[in-house]
Coordinates of C-alpha atoms in Angstrom, one line a residue:
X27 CA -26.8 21.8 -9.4
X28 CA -29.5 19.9 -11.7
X29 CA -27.6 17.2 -12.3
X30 CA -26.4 16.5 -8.7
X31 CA -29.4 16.5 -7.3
X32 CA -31.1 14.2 -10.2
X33 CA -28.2 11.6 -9.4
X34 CA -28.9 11.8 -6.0
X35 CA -32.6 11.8 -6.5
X36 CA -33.4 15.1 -5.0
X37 CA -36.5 16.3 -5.6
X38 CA -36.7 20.5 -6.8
X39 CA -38.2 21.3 -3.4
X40 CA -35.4 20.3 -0.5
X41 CA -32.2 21.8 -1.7
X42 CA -32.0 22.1 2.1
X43 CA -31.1 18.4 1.4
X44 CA -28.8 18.9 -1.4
X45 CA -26.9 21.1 0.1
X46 CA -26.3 19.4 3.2
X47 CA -25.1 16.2 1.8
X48 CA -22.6 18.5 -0.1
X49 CA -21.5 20.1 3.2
X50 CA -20.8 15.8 4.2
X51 CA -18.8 15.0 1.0
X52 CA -17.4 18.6 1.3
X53 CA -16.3 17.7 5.2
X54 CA -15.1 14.2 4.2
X55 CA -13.0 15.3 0.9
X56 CA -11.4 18.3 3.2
X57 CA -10.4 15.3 5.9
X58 CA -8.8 13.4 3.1
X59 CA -6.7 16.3 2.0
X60 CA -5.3 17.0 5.5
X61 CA -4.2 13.7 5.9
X62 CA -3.6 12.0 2.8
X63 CA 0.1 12.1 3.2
X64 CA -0.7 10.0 6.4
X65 CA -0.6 6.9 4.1
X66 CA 2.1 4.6 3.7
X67 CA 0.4 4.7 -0.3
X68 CA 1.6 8.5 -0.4
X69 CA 4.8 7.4 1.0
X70 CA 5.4 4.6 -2.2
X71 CA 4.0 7.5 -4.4
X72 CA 6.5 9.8 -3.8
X73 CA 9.3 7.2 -3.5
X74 CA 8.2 6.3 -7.2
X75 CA 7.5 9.9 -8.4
X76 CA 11.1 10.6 -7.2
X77 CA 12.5 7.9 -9.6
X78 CA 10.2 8.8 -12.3
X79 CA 11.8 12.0 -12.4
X80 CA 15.2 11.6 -12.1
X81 CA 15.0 9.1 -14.7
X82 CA 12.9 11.3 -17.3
X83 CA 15.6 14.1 -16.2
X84 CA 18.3 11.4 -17.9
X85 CA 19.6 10.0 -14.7
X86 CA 19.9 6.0 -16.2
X87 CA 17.2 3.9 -13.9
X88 CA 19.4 1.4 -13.5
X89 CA 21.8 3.6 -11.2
X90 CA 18.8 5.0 -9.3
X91 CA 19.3 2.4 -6.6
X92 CA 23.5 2.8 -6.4
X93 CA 23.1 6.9 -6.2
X94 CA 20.3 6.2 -3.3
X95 CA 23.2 4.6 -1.1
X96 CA 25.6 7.1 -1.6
X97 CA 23.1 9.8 -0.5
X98 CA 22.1 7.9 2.2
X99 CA 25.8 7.0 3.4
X100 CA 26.5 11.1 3.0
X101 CA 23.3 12.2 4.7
X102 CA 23.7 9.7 7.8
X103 CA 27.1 10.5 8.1
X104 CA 26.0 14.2 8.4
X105 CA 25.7 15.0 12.0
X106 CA 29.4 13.3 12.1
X107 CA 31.1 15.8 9.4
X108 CA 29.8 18.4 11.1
X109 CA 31.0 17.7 14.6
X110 CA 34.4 16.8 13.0
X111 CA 34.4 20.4 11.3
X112 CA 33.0 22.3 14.6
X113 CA 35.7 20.9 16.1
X114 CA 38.4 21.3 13.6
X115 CA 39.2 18.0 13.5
X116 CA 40.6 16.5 10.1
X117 CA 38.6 14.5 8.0
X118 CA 39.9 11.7 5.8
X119 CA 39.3 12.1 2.1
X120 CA 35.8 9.9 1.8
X121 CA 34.7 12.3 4.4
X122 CA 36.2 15.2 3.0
X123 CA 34.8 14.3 -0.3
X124 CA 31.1 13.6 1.9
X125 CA 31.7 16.8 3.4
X126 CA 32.2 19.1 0.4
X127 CA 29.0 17.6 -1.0
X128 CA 27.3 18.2 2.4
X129 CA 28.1 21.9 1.3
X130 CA 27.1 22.2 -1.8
X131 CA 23.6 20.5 -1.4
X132 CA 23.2 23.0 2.1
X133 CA 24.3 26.0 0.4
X134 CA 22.6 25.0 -3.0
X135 CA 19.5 25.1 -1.2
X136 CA 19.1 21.6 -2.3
X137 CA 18.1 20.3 1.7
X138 CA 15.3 22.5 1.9
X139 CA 13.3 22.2 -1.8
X140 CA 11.0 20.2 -0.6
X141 CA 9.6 21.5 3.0
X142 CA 7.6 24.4 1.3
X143 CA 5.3 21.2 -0.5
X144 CA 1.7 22.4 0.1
X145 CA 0.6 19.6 0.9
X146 CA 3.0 19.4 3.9
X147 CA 2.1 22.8 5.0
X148 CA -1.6 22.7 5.4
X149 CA -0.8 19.2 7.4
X150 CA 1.0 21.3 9.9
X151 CA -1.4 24.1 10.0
X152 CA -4.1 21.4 10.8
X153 CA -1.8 19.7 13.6
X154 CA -0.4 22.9 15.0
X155 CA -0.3 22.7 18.8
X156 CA -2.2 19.7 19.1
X157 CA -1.2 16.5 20.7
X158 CA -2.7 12.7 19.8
X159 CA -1.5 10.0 18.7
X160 CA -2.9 10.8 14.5
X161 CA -0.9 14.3 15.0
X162 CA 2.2 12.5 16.1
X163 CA 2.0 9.9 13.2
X164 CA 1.1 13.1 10.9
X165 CA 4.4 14.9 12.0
X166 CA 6.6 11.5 11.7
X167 CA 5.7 11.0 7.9
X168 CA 6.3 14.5 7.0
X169 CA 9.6 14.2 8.4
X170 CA 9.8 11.0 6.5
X171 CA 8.8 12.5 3.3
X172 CA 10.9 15.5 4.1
X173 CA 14.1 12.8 4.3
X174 CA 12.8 10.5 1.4
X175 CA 12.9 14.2 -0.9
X176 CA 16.3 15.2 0.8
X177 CA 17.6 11.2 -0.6
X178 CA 16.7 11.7 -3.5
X179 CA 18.0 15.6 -4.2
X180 CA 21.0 14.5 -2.9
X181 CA 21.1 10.9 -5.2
X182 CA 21.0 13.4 -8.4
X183 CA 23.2 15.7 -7.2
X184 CA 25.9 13.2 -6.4
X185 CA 25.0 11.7 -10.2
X186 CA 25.0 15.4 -11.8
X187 CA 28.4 15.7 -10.0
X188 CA 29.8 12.3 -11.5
X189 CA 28.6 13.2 -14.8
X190 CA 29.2 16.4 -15.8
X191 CA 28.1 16.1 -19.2
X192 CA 24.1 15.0 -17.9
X193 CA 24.0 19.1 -16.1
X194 CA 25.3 20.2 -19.7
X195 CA 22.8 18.3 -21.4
X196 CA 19.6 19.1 -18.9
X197 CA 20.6 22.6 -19.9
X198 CA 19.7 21.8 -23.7
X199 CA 17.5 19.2 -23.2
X200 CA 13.9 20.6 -25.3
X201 CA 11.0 20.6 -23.2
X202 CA 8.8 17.2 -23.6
X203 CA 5.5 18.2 -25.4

């Protein structure tokens, strides 16, 4: 291109040179992308992407934070409801109440939304079989962001279930232009 290799200063006779300072910035931007997520800023981004969101959806910001502890006290009480229901013991009714949400957000495909996020994908392709300390922090903050998502699915879900009226307006609500 002309105009890249006038901004560099390229003279018309060594695209050789042009092009191989592409293939650097080409090799350095392809980096970036397989392990942007590997910041703590992608981690804050998504945190405050998730908000965004679920307040633009109608969810009032200022119950953001409450819904964000009742996810997490239903998702870390998980691995509990299910042992209690494997084993058929009887749960009392905050945990049946935990567990019938547990349900819905499995079976409504609501746990899984997020693990098919591109950017998460080519991460593990790159990583795949590996082993090192950058591949290990790589997998931890997927899983992270993986859990963050989960919070937050399961945050409007619980708010959508409190409110039945915010599912019947999302289904009128007019696209923002």
């Amino acid at each position: 291109d002309k105009d890249f290799a006038r901004l560099m200063n390229v003279n018309k006779n060594s695209k050789e040179q042009a092009n191989a300072l592409v293939k650097v910035i080409d090799g350095f931007n392809n980096m970036f992308k397989k392990y942007k997520i590997l910041t703590p800023g992608f981690q804050v981004r998504n945190i405050a992407g998730n908000a965004t969101n679920m307040a633009l959806s109608g969810m009032p910001a200022g119950r953001i934070p409450e819904y964000y502890a009742k996810a997490g006290s239903v998702l870390n009480n998980s691995e509990k409801l299910l042992a209690k229901a494997s084993n058929g013991v009887e749960f009392t009714a905050k945990e049946a109440k935990q567990w019938k949400l547990l349900q819905q957000f499995y079976e409504g495909g609501f746990k899984d939304a997020g693990t098919r996020m591109q950017d998460l994908e080519q991460l593990r392709k790159t990583i795949k079989g590996k082993k090192g300390p950058l591949n290990f922090a790589a997998e931890v903050n997927a899983k992270m962001n993986e859990g963050m998502d989960g919070l937050n699915r399961m945050a409007l879900l619980m708010y959508a279930n409190d409110h039945p009226k915010y599912v019947q307006k999302l289904g009128k609500a007019n696209p923002i232009e």
